[in-house]
XYZ file of N, CA, C and O in Angstrom:
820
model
N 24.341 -19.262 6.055
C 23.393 -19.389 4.946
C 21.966 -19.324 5.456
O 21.789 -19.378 6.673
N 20.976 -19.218 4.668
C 19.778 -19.119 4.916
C 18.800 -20.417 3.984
O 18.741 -20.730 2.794
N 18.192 -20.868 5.125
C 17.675 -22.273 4.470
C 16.265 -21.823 3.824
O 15.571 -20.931 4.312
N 15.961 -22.488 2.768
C 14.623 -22.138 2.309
C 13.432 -21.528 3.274
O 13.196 -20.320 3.262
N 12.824 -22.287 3.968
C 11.957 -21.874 4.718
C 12.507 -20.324 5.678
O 11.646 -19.817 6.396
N 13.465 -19.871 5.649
C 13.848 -18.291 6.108
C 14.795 -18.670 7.141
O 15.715 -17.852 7.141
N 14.938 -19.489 7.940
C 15.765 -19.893 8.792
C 17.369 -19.083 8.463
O 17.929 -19.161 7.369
N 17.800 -18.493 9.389
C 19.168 -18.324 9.000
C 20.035 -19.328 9.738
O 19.798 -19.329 10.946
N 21.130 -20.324 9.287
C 22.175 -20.879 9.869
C 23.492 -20.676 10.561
O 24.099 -21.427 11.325
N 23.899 -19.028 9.941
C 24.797 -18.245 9.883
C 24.803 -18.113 11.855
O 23.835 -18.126 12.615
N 26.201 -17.999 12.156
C 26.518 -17.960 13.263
C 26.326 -16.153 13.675
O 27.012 -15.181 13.363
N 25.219 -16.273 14.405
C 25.011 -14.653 15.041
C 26.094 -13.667 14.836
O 27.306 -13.799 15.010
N 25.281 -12.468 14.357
C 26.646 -11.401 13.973
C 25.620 -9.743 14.090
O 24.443 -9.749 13.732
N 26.229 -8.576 14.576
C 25.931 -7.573 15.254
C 24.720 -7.024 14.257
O 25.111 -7.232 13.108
N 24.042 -6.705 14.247
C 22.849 -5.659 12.907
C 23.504 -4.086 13.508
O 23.278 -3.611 14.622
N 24.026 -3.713 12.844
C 24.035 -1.835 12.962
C 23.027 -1.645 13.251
O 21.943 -2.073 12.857
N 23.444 -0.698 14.277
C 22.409 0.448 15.086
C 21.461 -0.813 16.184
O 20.287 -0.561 16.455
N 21.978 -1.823 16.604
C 21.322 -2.469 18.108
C 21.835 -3.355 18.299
O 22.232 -3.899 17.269
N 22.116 -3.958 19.385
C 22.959 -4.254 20.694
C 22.177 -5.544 21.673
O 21.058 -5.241 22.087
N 22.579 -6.611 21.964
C 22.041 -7.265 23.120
C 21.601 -6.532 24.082
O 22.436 -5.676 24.373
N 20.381 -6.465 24.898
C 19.773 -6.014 25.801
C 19.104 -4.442 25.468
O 18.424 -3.926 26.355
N 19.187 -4.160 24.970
C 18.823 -2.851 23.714
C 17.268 -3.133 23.649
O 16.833 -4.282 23.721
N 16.640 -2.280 23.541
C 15.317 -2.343 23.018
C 15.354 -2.118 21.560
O 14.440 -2.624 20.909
N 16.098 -1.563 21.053
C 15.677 -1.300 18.968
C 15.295 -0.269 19.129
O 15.490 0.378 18.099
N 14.639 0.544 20.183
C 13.890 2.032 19.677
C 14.828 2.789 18.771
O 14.236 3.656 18.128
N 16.692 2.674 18.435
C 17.210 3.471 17.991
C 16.968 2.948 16.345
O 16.755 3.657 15.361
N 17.058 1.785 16.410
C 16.926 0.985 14.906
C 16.003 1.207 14.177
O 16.132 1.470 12.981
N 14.590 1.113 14.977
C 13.357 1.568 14.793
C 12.732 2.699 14.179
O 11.807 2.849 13.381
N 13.837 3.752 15.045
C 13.605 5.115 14.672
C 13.893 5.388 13.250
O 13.266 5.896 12.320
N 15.525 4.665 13.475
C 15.848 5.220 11.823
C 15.721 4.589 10.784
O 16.144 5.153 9.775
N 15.171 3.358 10.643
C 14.122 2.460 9.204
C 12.990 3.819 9.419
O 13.129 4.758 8.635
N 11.997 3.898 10.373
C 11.018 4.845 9.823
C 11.232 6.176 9.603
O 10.305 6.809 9.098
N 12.523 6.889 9.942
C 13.241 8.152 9.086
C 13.278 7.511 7.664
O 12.465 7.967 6.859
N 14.239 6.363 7.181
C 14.651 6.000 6.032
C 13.125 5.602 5.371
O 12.960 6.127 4.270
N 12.479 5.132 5.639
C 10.874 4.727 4.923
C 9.527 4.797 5.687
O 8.723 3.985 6.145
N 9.672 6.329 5.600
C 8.184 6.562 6.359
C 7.046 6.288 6.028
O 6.021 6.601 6.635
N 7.155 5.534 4.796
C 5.785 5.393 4.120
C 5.634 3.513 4.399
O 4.657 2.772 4.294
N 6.890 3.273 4.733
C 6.725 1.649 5.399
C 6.682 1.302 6.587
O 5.970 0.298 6.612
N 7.114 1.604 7.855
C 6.895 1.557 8.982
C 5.786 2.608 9.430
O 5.496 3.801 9.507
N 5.411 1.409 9.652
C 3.753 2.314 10.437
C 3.886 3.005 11.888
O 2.805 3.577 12.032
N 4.527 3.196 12.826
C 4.833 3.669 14.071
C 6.303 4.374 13.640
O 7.238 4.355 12.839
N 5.511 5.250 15.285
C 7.374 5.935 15.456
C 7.934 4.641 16.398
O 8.987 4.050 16.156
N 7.499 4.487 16.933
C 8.195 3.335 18.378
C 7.696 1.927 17.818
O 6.773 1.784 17.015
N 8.718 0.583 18.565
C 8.277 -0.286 18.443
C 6.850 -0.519 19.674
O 6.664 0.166 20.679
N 6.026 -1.653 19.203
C 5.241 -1.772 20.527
C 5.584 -2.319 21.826
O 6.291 -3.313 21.994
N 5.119 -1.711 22.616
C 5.249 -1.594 24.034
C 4.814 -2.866 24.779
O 3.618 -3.160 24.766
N 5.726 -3.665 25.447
C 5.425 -4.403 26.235
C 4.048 -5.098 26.613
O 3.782 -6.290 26.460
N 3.044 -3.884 27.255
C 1.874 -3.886 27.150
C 1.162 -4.703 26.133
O 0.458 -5.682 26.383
N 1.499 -4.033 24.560
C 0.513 -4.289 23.870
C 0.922 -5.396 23.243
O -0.091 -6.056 23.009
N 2.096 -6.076 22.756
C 2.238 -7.392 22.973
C 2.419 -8.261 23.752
O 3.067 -9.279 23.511
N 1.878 -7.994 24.797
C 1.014 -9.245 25.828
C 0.080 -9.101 25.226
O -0.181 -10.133 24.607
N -0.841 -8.071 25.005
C -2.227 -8.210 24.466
C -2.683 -8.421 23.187
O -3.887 -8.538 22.958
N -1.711 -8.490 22.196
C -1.785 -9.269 20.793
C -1.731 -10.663 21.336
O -2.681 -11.414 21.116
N -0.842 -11.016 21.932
C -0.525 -12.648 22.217
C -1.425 -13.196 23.472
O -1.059 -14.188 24.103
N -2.902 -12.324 23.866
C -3.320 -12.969 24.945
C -3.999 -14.129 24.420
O -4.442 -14.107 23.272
N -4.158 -15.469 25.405
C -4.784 -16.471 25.319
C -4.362 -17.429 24.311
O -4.958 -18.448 23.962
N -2.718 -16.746 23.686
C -2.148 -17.905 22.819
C -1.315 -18.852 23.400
O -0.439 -18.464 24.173
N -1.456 -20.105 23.136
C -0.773 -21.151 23.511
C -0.404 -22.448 22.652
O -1.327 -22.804 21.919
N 0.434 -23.014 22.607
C 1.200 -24.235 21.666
C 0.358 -24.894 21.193
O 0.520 -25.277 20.034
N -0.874 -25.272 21.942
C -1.675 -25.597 21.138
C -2.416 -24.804 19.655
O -3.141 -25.411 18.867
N -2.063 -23.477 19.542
C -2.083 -22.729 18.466
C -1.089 -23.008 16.941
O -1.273 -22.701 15.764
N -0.056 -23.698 17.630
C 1.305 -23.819 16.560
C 0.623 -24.587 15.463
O -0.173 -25.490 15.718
N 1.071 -24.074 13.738
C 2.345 -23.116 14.001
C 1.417 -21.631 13.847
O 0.234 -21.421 13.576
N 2.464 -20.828 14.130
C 1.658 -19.357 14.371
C 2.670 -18.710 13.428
O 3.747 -19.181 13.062
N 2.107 -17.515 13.100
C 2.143 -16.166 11.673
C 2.505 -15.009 12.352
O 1.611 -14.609 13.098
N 3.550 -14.316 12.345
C 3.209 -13.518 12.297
C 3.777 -12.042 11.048
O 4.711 -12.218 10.266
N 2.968 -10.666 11.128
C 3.103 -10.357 9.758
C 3.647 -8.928 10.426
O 3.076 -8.466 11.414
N 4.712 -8.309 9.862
C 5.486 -7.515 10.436
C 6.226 -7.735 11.589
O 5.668 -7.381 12.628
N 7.245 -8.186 11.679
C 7.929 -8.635 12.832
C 8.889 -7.232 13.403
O 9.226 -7.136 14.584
N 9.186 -6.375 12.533
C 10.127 -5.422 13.426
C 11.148 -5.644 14.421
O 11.507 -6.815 14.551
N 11.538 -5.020 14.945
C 12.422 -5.437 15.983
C 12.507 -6.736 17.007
O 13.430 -7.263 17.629
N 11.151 -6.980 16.880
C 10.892 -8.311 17.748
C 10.339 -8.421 18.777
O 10.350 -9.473 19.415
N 9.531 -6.990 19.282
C 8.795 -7.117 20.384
C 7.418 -8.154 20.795
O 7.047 -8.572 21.892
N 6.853 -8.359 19.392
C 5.472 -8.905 19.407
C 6.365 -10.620 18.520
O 5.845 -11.714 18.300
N 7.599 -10.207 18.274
C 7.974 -12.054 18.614
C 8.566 -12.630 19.866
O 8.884 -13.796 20.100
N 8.640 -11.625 20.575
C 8.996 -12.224 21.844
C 8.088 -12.821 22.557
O 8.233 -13.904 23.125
N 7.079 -12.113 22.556
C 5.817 -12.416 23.199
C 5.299 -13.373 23.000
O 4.952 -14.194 23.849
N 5.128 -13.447 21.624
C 4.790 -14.949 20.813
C 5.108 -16.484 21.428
O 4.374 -17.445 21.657
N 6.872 -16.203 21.621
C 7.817 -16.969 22.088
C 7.418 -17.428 23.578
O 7.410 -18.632 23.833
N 7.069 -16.435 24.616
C 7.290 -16.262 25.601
C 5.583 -17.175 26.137
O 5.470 -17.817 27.182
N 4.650 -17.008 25.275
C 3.355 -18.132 25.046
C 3.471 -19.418 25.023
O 2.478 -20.115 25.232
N 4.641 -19.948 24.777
C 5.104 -21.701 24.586
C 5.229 -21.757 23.214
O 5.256 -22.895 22.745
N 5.323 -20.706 22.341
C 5.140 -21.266 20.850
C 6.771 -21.755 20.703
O 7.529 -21.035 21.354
N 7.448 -22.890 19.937
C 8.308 -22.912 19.994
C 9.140 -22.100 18.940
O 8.612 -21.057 18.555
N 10.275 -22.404 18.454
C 10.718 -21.362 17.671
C 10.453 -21.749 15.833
O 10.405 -21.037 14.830
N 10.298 -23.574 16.135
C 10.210 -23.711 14.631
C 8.462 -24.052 14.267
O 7.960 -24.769 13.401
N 7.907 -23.286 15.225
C 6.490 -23.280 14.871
C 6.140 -22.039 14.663
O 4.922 -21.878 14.599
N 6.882 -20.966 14.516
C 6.669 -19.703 14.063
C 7.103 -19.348 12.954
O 8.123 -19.907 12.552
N 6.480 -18.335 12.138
C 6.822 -17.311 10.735
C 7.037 -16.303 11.441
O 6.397 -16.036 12.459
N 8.156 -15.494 10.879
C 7.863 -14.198 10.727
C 7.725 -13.770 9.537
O 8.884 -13.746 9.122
N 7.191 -13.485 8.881
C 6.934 -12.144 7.363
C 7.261 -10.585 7.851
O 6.738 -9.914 8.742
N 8.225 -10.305 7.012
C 8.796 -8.696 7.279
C 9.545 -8.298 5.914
O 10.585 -8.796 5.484
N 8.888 -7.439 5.425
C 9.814 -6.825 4.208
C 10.962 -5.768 4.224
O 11.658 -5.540 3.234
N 11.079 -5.257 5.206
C 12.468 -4.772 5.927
C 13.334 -5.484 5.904
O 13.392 -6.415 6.707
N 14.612 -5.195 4.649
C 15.664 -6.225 5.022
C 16.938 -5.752 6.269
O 18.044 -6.292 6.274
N 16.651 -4.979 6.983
C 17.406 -4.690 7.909
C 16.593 -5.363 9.207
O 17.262 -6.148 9.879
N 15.684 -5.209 9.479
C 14.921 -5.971 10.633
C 14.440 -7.180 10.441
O 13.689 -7.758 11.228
N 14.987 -7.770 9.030
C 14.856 -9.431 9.214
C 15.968 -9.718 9.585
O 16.051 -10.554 10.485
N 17.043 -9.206 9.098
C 18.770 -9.080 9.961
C 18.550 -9.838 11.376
O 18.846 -10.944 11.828
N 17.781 -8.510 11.915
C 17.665 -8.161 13.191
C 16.902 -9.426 13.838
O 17.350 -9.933 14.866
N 15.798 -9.898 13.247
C 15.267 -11.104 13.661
C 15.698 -12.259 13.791
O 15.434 -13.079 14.670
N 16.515 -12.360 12.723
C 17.175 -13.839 12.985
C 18.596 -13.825 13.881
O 19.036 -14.746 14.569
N 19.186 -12.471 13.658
C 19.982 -12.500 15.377
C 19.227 -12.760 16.716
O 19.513 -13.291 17.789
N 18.418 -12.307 16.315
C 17.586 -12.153 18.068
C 16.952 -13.420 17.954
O 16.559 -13.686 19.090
N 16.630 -14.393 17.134
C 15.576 -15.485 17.009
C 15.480 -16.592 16.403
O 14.610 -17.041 15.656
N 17.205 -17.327 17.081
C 17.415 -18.353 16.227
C 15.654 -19.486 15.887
O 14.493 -19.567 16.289
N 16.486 -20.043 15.020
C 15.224 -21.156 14.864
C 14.086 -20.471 14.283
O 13.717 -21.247 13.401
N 13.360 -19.518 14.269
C 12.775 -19.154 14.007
C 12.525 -18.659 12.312
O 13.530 -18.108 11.862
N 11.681 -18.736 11.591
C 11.425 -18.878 10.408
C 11.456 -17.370 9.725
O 10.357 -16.864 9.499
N 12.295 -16.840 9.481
C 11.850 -15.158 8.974
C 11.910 -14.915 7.142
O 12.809 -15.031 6.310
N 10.803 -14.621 7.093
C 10.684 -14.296 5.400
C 10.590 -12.934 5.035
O 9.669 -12.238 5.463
N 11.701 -12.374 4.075
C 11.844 -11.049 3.934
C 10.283 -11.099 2.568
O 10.365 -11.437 1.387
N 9.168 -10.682 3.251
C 8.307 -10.625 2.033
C 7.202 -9.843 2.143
O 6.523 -10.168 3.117
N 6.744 -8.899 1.489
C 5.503 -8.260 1.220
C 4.372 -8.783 1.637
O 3.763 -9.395 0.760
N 3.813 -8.747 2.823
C 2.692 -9.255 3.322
C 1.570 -9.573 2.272
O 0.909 -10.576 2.540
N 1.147 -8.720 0.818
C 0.903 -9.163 -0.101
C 0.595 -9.948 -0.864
O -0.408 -10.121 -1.557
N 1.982 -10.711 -0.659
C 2.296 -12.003 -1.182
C 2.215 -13.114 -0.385
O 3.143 -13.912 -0.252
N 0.872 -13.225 0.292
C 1.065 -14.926 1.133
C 0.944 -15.758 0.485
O 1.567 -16.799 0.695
N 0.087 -15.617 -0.561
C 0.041 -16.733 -1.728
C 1.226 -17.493 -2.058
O 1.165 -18.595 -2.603
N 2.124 -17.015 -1.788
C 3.842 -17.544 -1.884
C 3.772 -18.627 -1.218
O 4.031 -19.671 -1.818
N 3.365 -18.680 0.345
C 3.624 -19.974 1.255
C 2.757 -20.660 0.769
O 1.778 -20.408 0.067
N 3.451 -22.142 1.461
C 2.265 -23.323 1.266
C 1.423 -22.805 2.680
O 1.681 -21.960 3.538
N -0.131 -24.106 2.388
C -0.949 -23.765 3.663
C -0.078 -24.343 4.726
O 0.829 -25.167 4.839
N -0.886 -23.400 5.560
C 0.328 -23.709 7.186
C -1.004 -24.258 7.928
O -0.637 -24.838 8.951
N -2.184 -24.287 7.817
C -2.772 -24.868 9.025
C -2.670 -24.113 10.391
O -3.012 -24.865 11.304
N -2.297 -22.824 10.840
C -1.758 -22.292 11.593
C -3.396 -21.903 12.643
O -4.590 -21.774 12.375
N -2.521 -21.837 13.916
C -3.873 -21.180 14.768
C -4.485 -19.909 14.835
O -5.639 -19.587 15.119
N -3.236 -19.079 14.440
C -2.774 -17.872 14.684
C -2.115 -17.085 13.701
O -0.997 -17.412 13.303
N -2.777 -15.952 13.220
C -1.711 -14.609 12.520
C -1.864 -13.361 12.903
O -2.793 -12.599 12.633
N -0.531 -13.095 13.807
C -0.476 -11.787 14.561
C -0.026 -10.857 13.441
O 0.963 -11.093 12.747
N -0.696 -9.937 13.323
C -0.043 -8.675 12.897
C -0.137 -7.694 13.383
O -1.021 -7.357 14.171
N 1.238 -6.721 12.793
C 2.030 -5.626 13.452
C 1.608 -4.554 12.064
O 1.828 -3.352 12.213
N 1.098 -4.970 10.941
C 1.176 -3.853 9.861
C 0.267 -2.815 10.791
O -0.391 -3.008 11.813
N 0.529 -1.594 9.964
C 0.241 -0.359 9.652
C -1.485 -0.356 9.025
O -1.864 0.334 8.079
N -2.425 -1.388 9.895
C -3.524 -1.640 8.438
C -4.063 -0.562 8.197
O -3.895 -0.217 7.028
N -4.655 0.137 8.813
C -5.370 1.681 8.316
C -5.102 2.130 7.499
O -6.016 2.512 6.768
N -3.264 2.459 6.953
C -3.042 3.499 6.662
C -2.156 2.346 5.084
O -1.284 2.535 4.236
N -2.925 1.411 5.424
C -2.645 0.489 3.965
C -4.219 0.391 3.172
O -5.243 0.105 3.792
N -4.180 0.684 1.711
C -5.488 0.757 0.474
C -6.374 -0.448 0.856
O -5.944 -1.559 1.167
N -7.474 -0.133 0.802
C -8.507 -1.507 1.364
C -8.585 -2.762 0.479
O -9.242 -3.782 0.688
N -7.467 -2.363 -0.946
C -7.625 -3.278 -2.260
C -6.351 -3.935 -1.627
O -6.217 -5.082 -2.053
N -5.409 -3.578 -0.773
C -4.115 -4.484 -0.336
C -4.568 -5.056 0.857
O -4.119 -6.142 1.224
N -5.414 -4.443 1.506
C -5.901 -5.083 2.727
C -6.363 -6.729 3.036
O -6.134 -7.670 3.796
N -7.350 -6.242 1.612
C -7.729 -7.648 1.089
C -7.013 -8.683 0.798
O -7.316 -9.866 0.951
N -5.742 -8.089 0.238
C -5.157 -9.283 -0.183
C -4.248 -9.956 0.878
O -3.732 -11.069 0.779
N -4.141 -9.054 1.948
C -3.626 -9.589 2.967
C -4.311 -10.486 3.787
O -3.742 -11.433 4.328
N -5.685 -10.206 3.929
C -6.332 -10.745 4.730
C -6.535 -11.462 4.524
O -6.634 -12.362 5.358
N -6.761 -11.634 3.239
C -7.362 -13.401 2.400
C -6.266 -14.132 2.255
O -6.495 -15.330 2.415
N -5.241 -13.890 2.031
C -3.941 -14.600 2.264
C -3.543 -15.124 3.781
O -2.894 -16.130 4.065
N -3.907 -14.511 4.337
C -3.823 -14.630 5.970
C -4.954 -15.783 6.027
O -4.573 -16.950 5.934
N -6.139 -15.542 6.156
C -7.131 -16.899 6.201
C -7.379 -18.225 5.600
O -8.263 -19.067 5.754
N -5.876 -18.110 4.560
C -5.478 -18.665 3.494
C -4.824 -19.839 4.327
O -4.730 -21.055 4.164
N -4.398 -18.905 5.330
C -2.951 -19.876 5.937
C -3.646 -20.554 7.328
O -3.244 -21.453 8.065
N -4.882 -19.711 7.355
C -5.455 -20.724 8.691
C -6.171 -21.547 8.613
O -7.012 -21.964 7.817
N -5.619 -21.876 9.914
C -7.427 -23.375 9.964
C -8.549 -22.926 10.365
O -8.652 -21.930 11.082
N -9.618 -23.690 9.900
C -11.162 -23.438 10.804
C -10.642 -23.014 11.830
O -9.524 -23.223 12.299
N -12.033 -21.999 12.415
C -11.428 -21.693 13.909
C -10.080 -20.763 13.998
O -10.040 -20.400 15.173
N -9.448 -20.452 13.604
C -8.066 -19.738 13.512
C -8.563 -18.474 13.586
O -9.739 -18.249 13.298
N -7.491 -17.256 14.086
C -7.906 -15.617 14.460
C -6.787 -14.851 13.869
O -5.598 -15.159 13.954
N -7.193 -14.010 13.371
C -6.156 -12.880 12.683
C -5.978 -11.777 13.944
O -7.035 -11.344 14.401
N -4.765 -11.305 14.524
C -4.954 -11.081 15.606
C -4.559 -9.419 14.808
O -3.813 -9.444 13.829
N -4.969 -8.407 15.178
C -4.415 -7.035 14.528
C -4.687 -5.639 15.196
O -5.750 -5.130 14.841
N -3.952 -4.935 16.073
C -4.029 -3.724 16.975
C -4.560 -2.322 15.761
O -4.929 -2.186 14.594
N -4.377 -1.786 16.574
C -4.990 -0.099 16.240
C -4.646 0.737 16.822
O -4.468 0.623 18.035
N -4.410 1.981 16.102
C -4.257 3.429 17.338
C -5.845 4.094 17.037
O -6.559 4.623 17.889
N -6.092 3.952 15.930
C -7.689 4.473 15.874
C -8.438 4.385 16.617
O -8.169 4.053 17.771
N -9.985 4.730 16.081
C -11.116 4.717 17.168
C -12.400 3.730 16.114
O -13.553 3.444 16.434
N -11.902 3.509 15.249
C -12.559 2.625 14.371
C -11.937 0.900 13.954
O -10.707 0.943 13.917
N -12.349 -0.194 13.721
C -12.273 -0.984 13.540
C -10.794 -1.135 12.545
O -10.534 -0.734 11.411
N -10.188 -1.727 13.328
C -8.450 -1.791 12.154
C -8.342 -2.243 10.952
O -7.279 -2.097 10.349
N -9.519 -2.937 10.323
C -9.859 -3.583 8.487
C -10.905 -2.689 8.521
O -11.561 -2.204 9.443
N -10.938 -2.485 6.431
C -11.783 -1.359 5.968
C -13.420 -2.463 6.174
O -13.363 -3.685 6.036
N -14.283 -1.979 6.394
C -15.502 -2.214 6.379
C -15.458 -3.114 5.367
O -15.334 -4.303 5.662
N -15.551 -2.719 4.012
C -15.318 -3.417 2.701
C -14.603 -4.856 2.134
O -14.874 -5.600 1.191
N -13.329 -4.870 3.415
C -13.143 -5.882 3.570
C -13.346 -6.876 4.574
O -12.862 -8.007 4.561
N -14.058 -6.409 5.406
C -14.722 -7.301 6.564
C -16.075 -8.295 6.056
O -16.361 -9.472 6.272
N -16.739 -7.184 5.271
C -17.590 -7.657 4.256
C -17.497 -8.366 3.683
O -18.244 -9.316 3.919
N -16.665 -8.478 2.647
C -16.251 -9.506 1.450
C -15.241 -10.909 2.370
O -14.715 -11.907 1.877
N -15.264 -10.631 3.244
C -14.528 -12.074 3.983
C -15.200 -12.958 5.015
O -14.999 -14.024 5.598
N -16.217 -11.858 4.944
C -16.922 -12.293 6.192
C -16.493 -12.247 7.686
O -17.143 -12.660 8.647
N -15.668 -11.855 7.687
C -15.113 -11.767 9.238
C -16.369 -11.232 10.314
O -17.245 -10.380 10.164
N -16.135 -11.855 11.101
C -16.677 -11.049 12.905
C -15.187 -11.230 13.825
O -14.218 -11.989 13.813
N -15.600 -10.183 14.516
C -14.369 -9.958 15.724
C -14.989 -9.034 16.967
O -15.946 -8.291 17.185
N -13.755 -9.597 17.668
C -14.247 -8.743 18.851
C -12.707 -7.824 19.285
O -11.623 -7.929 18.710
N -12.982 -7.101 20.249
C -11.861 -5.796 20.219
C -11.925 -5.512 21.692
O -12.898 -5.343 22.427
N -10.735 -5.504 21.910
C -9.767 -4.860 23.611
C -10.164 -3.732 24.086
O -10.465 -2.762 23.390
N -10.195 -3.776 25.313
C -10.141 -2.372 25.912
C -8.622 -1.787 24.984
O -7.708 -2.347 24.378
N -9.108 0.029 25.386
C -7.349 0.699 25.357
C -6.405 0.295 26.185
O -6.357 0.205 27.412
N -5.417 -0.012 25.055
C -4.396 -0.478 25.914
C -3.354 1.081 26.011
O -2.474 1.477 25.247
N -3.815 1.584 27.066
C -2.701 2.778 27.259
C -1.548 2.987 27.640
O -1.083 4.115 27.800
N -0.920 1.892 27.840
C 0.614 1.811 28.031
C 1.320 1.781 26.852
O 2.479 1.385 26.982
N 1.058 2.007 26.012
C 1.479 2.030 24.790
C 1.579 3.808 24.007
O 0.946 4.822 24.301
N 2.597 3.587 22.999
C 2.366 5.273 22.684
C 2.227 4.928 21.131
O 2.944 4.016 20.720
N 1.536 5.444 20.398
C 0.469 6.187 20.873
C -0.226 4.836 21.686
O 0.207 3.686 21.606
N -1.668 5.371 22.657
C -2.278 4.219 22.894
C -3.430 3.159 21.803
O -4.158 3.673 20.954
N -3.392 2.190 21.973
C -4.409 1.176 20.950
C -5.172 -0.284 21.298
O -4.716 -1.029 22.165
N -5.777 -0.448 20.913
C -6.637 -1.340 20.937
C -6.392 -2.344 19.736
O -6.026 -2.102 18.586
N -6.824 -4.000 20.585
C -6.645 -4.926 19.460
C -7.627 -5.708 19.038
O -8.217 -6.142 20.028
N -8.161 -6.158 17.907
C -8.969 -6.372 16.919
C -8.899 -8.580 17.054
O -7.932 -9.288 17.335
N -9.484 -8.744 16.916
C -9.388 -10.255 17.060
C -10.576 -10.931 16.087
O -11.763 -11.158 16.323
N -9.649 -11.183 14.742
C -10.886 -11.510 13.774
C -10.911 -12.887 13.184
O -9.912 -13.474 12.769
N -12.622 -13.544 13.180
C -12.498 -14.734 12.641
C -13.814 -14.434 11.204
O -14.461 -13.520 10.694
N -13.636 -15.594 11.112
C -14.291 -15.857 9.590
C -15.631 -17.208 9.557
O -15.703 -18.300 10.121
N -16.328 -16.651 8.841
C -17.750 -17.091 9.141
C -17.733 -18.215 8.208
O -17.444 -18.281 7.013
N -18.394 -19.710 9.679
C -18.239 -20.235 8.176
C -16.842 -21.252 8.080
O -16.529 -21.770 7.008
């Protein structure tokens, strides 16, 4: 069963198309054949670049967000920071790779939900919200609502953590504006395909 807060209880069982010790690139591939207009990458991210979403996070951050979980590369990382497992969200509207998450991640909190909709959770007080969306290539009127939902869920001081393959800032201008955000941004991280850079945004104020 699956307990309110997303938790699954259910005793681990296989997700079609990936395997213990597997990376997902095959799983990966074929959600973004099946919904190319929802998965933002061909590949999951690369090693590399979730170390560098998750740099400088630590337990003292808990609980932590994060928004697109996918296969689980950038929750491993998360994990692999000291966060424990019941101080994490995942948000993922893929119901095949929330499957996939809560095999790979007991304890861990996974909500099959439209990033959209954070207004759904209560406040979390959180240090941290990593995201994995696609933001560019999401309308600057959904952007918003993500973002403000996201700052929704943090505390003073808290960082929206969010990569890029672009060469421009990963939130529309428009909404950097209206939230007030400042951030600062990574070297290229080129171990990654395509290569990208990550965005680290707080709120003024």
């Amino acid at each position: 069963m699956t307990v309110p807060d997303g938790r699954d209880t259910r005793a681990p069982r296989r997700v079609r198309g990936w395997h213990p010790g597997r990376s997902g690139l095959g799983l990966f591939l074929g959600q973004a054949l099946k919904r190319p207009g929802r998965t933002g990458a061909v590949a999951p991210s690369s090693p590399a670049l979730a170390r560098a979403m998750t740099e400088g996070l630590t337990p003292a951050d808990a609980p932590v967000i994060e928004l697109g979980g996918g296969t689980g590369r950038i929750t491993d990382a998360i994990l692999a920071r000291g966060i424990a497992p019941g101080d994490l969200t995942v948000i993922e509207s893929n119901r095949v790779f929330c499957e996939l998450l809560r095999v790979r991640f007991p304890g861990v909190a996974v909500r099959q939900l439209d990033a959209r909709h954070l207004d759904v959770l209560p406040a979390a007080g959180a240090g941290a919200v990593i995201s994995g969306l696609p933001m560019l290539s999401i309308p600057a009127a959904a952007q918003h609502e993500i973002l403000a939902g996201a700052f929704r869920l943090l505390r003073p001081g808290g960082v929206f953590v969010q990569f890029t393959y672009g060469w421009r800032a990963s939130v529309a201008r428009e909404v950097r504006e209206a939230l007030g955000l400042r951030w600062t941004v990574s070297r290229r991280i080129w171990a990654n395909m395509p290569p990208a850079r990550v965005y680290r945004f707080t709120r003024e104020g």
